[in-house]
């Protein structure tokens, strides 16, 4: 595996290598070298099987991490390729020419994360969320709780009590709160 | 190595005279020409495996174009898990595949353990292996009924589903649930085996062997089944990696890749099993291969029962699960389900909640890219058989 | 096409004669497996309403509701889980996490009703036919989602400590504290039991998040003596801990100590935000009598409210019983000073060696101060009044402990008997044992109490540690007579004590006079409780003050007496222990604030 990654290094800039297990490595690449790298991985280094490609939303860094998981039948090992892309107007090169099923993932990512893959077949066709009008739902800023509260109605009669508050109510309702510290500027 | 040339369809050439011209390898379909009919097979259709539909365009009874539609049971598990504590994820994931929930349970628990650096006790690993293999048996039985049913042989479907119920009885005893077992809690498993359980499993194994004997005679050695399945939906070895095909479907095309053997997890390294492959790659070949794998799984169940240690811990010590935080990292855990590579990609960010959980199921490609390609040029009546022979399970697609 | 392939399928017909696989009546012939996850059951005898089930339910199917007949008591919120089967997914995480094992599942799986409302019910309260079923899912002993075992506290070995007064308990290190804090279920049952109602789950949570400063601020919200309470609190909270039912309670006291230990004294003001306290000179002046826990607590809260506070203390140093009662091996003086110095740094003045009543009449204080808080504590020893107890070799434990702290010589007998089974008795036993060890090289001291060991009021660890230090503890005996020979003590006669309290719970010991015991001794220490000294209240004032039962001063809920400027609290009203004193002081401070604000208007 190390040897394969070293060979890959000659082609592209490998930013980070993490060995999770002897048969599972993760590498981080630069976005604009990704397609070249995956092509090299598939055709020369024999990572022929694309297990999946997915996105992870790093909202706080304003980034998406894309993960391409490829597998080498001879090495019997997986290699996860990470690239980071901008979250705003996110877009990535399509790999539908490398794998026949890659367009599916790209279509899903377009719908679920709003990541565009120009040129990918049927990329803007709805996949799961037909007639969905909210923001792409897998983005972390999509609030599922708020959405369900807005969309559905709760069953009436549901109310709960906090044990601590309940005991306070029953046993020491008048116990004073901590006094507010009186400062010289007040 | 490919023996397509030996199949009876070697001389099959689609009659293109009725088709419009081909452009870029695809027929130009003009619905207004009245030569074509658009039909929705599914989502309510006995021939569809679960809640999905295939939008097909037919010319006569030949399919010229197919599109898979999913979204009928999208429950957003992956999104829900972003708001669940790690421990709360495990009752969710089993719902990703109804006939075979345990692979999900195993993968998600193992992914958490991998990220948190927890090693499960020996006995727990054996019990998990047993559970997984039993669920493969139950999953294959369900599929076998479907495969026969897709050809109109409903009796076999009833037999196998009834037999699967005996396996569900065993699951019920072992785990407390028939369908959703929720057995593999992070760190290990929830219960030891009940008293006398091994004997009852062996009884059911014997009973299953007997049924499979019958089914082999009635279904696999059946002139109708053979004539309908042979030559249907041929997957060439080249297609396997191009389309991300995995599991028995890939092995039937000669790709010797079984995760249990190539990257053994749990206790599979200690079991005797050989890689089952075939090399024709049509629907009949896949059916036969899966049938062999079912027999192999029964054998594995027997092996496992002999090897499970009597005593030992069944759960590694967990921190308080209410505020269990897992250090930042990412991992990909995969297991061999009846449909092939089933994996969970989990990313943690050091908080109480997973940053991202992605469930990779074999059906994702089998039911869309592969099905859409293979469905073209076959007849409507064969579509159901093709779909089942790819062993698709829609909940895996929409998670 | 082979002929075989046409013939073989015909064997399907042999199945025509087969027995059907189905069962005739599934409801009676097919019960769920022994381990089945069916409808819930709840054993109210065990359930404490901690809400862990609600917390872990990933479907939000569980509500906690009050149930008739389930009272709120220590360690039991009286709330019970109500389950909405419209949401339940039968994952049984609620069963697995239940710290008491009350919540289980039956193996019942059929339930048909045309009223959807019945599918939301409170197991245990709403009668169901499966409530008492034995079979069904319960948590296996082999697994746990929470940790029932406390992280062990390191202590000095008995042989390293039995001659010196160095602190015994080492305190947690960071890793241990984190692991211990991780065990907390955050149910909050402990908060009600703590007399000061400290927000225990909140500071443990802050600690777990590695936010020591926040945890420290939370401590000071309700307790200005965390270093002290972190060492010697009676930690009643731990008996209310949800984990206490099936395992070991969270070491709340040690965690508090850990938090306080992490903040150096010089950072107190910065962390607690008291760097720029309002100038007290503009506020009212308030006098506090007694620099014990209650007086200090009142002074602290009054100080941060902006009052000018002065404490009058009879002894030459602050801390009251904390310094003059509790031995140094349990509570080192520098830790007392750390807490008290901070209170002093807020502008609280302490005047030592001033006994109100003798040096300054109480009424005079009122002239200068708007209000007075008297927390004078229990310092008078109480005698058993048995024959021989008037001998000069019979001492009170509190006197000895005070003298020892003051650096005076105290008598150390060769063979000592201590009468009493409380913490003070253990303190004097262990102090004298150390002195015996220093003086004679061996320990020969026996402590005896009326109560049998299971109901001895002393903390468990005190009894265990006393024994480790070679003291003998003999519970369950009633002292009868101190035998005097030639004016010297010869020993103590005892008879078996059968019970201490009568059926009404009142103190009414019963003895078996036939079963006797005799301890040889040359010195006897009485430690059967302390009395209060109210001599500082002049007779004139006493007439105005309304008194309650058993010679106690009657106060309202703000610890105000019927003389409106006089507030009284601490051990003389409620306790006796440090944390009650702290709570009294806090309440009294707020009551004084309210009283003075009302006067302004």
Tab-separated table of C-alpha atoms in Angstrom, chain A:
chain	number	residue	atom	x	y	z
A	1	UNK	CA	0.000	0.000	0.000
A	2	UNK	CA	2.775	2.381	0.976
A	3	UNK	CA	4.491	1.658	-2.311
A	4	UNK	CA	1.325	2.524	-4.222
A	5	UNK	CA	0.945	5.775	-2.361
A	6	UNK	CA	4.591	6.586	-3.058
A	7	UNK	CA	3.934	6.037	-6.718
A	8	UNK	CA	0.917	8.260	-6.492
A	9	UNK	CA	3.075	10.951	-4.893
A	10	UNK	CA	5.069	11.195	-8.076
A	11	UNK	CA	1.898	12.127	-9.909
A	12	UNK	CA	0.066	14.370	-7.497
A	13	UNK	CA	0.544	16.271	-4.324
A	14	UNK	CA	-0.487	14.022	-1.429
A	15	UNK	CA	-1.248	16.323	1.466
A	16	UNK	CA	-1.786	13.733	4.165
A	17	UNK	CA	-1.611	9.979	4.643
A	18	UNK	CA	-3.343	8.238	7.515
A	19	UNK	CA	-3.018	4.524	8.098
A	20	UNK	CA	-6.192	3.473	9.847
A	21	UNK	CA	-5.516	-0.207	9.356
A	22	UNK	CA	-3.036	-2.076	7.193
A	23	UNK	CA	-5.870	-2.542	4.693
A	24	UNK	CA	-7.459	0.874	5.091
A	25	UNK	CA	-5.630	4.082	4.327
A	26	UNK	CA	-6.904	7.593	3.982
A	27	UNK	CA	-5.093	10.172	1.901
A	28	UNK	CA	-5.866	13.813	1.334
A	29	UNK	CA	-5.373	15.324	-2.094
A	30	UNK	CA	-5.812	18.671	-3.742
A	31	UNK	CA	-9.187	19.084	-5.397
A	32	UNK	CA	-7.909	19.990	-8.845
A	33	UNK	CA	-5.690	16.903	-8.993
A	34	UNK	CA	-8.402	14.511	-7.908
A	35	UNK	CA	-9.608	13.215	-11.244
A	36	UNK	CA	-6.086	12.633	-12.434
A	37	UNK	CA	-5.246	10.859	-9.195
A	38	UNK	CA	-8.321	8.636	-9.298
A	39	UNK	CA	-7.644	7.780	-12.912
A	40	UNK	CA	-4.099	6.836	-12.018
A	41	UNK	CA	-5.291	4.865	-9.008
A	42	UNK	CA	-7.811	2.985	-11.080
A	43	UNK	CA	-5.921	2.313	-14.258
A	44	UNK	CA	-2.335	2.017	-13.137
A	45	UNK	CA	-2.394	1.183	-9.469
A	46	UNK	CA	-5.321	-1.221	-9.853
A	47	UNK	CA	-7.714	0.371	-7.402
A	48	UNK	CA	-10.473	-0.742	-9.688
A	49	UNK	CA	-13.511	-0.782	-7.455
A	50	UNK	CA	-15.164	2.429	-6.331
A	51	UNK	CA	-17.007	1.432	-3.166
A	52	UNK	CA	-18.610	4.813	-2.718
A	53	UNK	CA	-18.108	8.521	-2.848
A	54	UNK	CA	-19.607	10.744	-0.200
A	55	UNK	CA	-19.445	14.188	1.305
A	56	UNK	CA	-18.988	15.338	4.878
A	57	UNK	CA	-20.117	18.796	5.821
A	58	UNK	CA	-17.675	20.822	7.870
A	59	UNK	CA	-19.967	23.767	8.332
A	60	UNK	CA	-17.726	25.561	10.788
A	61	UNK	CA	-14.771	25.500	8.369
A	62	UNK	CA	-17.024	26.320	5.445
A	63	UNK	CA	-15.808	23.209	3.670
A	64	UNK	CA	-17.091	19.968	2.317
A	65	UNK	CA	-14.905	16.940	2.549
A	66	UNK	CA	-15.435	14.532	-0.310
A	67	UNK	CA	-14.398	10.943	0.238
A	68	UNK	CA	-13.800	8.518	-2.590
A	69	UNK	CA	-13.346	4.981	-1.366
A	70	UNK	CA	-11.491	2.774	-3.817
A	71	UNK	CA	-10.509	-0.845	-3.481
A	72	UNK	CA	-7.717	-2.911	-4.923
A	73	UNK	CA	-8.649	-6.544	-5.603
A	74	UNK	CA	-5.055	-7.762	-5.536
A	75	UNK	CA	-3.944	-5.869	-2.456
A	76	UNK	CA	-7.292	-6.540	-0.793
A	77	UNK	CA	-7.149	-3.075	0.632
A	78	UNK	CA	-9.242	0.066	0.656
A	79	UNK	CA	-7.981	3.542	0.078
A	80	UNK	CA	-10.081	6.525	1.055
A	81	UNK	CA	-9.283	9.657	-0.905
A	82	UNK	CA	-10.293	12.906	0.777
A	83	UNK	CA	-10.488	16.290	-0.886
A	84	UNK	CA	-11.750	19.476	0.630
A	85	UNK	CA	-13.853	21.842	-1.413
A	86	UNK	CA	-15.442	25.164	-0.700
A	87	UNK	CA	-18.896	25.010	0.747
A	88	UNK	CA	-20.189	28.121	-0.986
A	89	UNK	CA	-21.214	27.393	-4.570
A	90	UNK	CA	-19.609	24.041	-4.142
A	91	UNK	CA	-18.659	22.242	-7.269
A	92	UNK	CA	-16.356	19.380	-8.124
A	93	UNK	CA	-15.012	17.680	-11.217
A	94	UNK	CA	-17.128	14.740	-12.245
A	95	UNK	CA	-15.693	11.242	-12.346
A	96	UNK	CA	-18.529	9.657	-14.302
A	97	UNK	CA	-16.116	8.808	-17.072
A	98	UNK	CA	-13.997	6.736	-14.705
A	99	UNK	CA	-16.780	4.614	-13.231
A	100	UNK	CA	-20.138	3.887	-14.780
A	101	UNK	CA	-21.953	4.201	-11.463
A	102	UNK	CA	-20.243	7.357	-10.235
A	103	UNK	CA	-23.007	9.541	-11.682
A	104	UNK	CA	-25.389	8.077	-9.120
A	105	UNK	CA	-23.354	9.317	-6.207
A	106	UNK	CA	-22.897	12.650	-7.877
A	107	UNK	CA	-26.611	12.963	-8.405
A	108	UNK	CA	-27.209	12.142	-4.756
A	109	UNK	CA	-24.602	14.634	-3.563
A	110	UNK	CA	-26.123	17.306	-5.762
A	111	UNK	CA	-29.474	16.707	-4.165
A	112	UNK	CA	-28.424	16.067	-0.601
A	113	UNK	CA	-25.538	18.509	-0.224
A	114	UNK	CA	-25.972	20.841	-3.154
A	115	UNK	CA	-22.599	19.976	-4.624
A	116	UNK	CA	-22.561	20.389	-8.379
A	117	UNK	CA	-20.723	18.047	-10.711
A	118	UNK	CA	-20.836	19.733	-14.100
A	119	UNK	CA	-21.124	17.270	-16.925
A	120	UNK	CA	-22.310	14.373	-14.796
A	121	UNK	CA	-25.319	12.670	-16.425
A	122	UNK	CA	-28.733	13.324	-14.866
A	123	UNK	CA	-27.037	15.216	-12.057
A	124	UNK	CA	-29.936	17.604	-11.536
A	125	UNK	CA	-32.661	14.962	-11.781
A	126	UNK	CA	-34.337	14.454	-8.424
A	127	UNK	CA	-33.097	11.282	-6.828
A	128	UNK	CA	-34.932	10.724	-3.568
A	129	UNK	CA	-36.407	14.086	-2.662
A	130	UNK	CA	-38.871	14.755	-5.448
A	131	UNK	CA	-40.590	18.115	-4.979
A	132	UNK	CA	-38.265	19.060	-2.124
A	133	UNK	CA	-38.168	22.795	-1.640
A	134	UNK	CA	-35.917	23.290	1.353
A	135	UNK	CA	-32.153	23.515	1.316
A	136	UNK	CA	-30.265	20.312	0.526
A	137	UNK	CA	-31.146	18.262	3.572
A	138	UNK	CA	-27.847	16.673	4.399
A	139	UNK	CA	-26.213	20.042	4.952
A	140	UNK	CA	-25.582	20.466	8.629
A	141	UNK	CA	-27.409	23.743	8.814
A	142	UNK	CA	-30.633	22.007	7.797
A	143	UNK	CA	-32.505	21.647	11.064
A	144	UNK	CA	-34.453	18.399	11.010
A	145	UNK	CA	-36.208	19.140	14.276
A	146	UNK	CA	-37.436	22.539	13.138
A	147	UNK	CA	-38.526	21.014	9.852
A	148	UNK	CA	-40.525	18.263	11.495
A	149	UNK	CA	-42.117	20.699	13.911
A	150	UNK	CA	-43.103	22.886	11.009
A	151	UNK	CA	-44.350	20.036	8.850
A	152	UNK	CA	-46.038	17.678	11.274
A	153	UNK	CA	-48.176	18.161	14.330
A	154	UNK	CA	-47.224	16.736	17.702
A	155	UNK	CA	-49.523	14.355	19.458
A	156	UNK	CA	-51.465	16.306	22.057
A	157	UNK	CA	-50.974	15.513	25.720
A	158	UNK	CA	-47.262	14.931	25.612
A	159	UNK	CA	-45.545	16.668	28.473
A	160	UNK	CA	-42.606	15.710	30.561
A	161	UNK	CA	-40.999	16.792	33.809
A	162	UNK	CA	-37.403	17.179	34.801
A	163	UNK	CA	-36.630	15.144	37.941
A	164	UNK	CA	-34.480	17.921	39.384
A	165	UNK	CA	-37.101	20.605	38.831
A	166	UNK	CA	-39.828	18.315	40.091
A	167	UNK	CA	-37.961	17.753	43.331
A	168	UNK	CA	-37.294	21.437	43.697
A	169	UNK	CA	-40.973	22.179	43.258
A	170	UNK	CA	-41.888	19.609	45.877
A	171	UNK	CA	-39.145	20.037	48.421
A	172	UNK	CA	-37.467	23.424	48.299
A	173	UNK	CA	-39.395	25.836	46.120
A	174	UNK	CA	-38.167	28.895	48.018
A	175	UNK	CA	-34.501	28.109	48.256
A	176	UNK	CA	-32.655	31.243	47.170
A	177	UNK	CA	-30.709	31.469	43.960
A	178	UNK	CA	-27.155	32.565	44.194
A	179	UNK	CA	-27.103	36.340	44.675
A	180	UNK	CA	-25.940	38.382	41.750
A	181	UNK	CA	-22.514	39.715	42.451
A	182	UNK	CA	-22.792	43.462	42.985
A	183	UNK	CA	-19.997	45.177	41.124
A	184	UNK	CA	-18.659	48.650	41.429
A	185	UNK	CA	-19.992	49.622	38.029
A	186	UNK	CA	-23.591	49.021	39.038
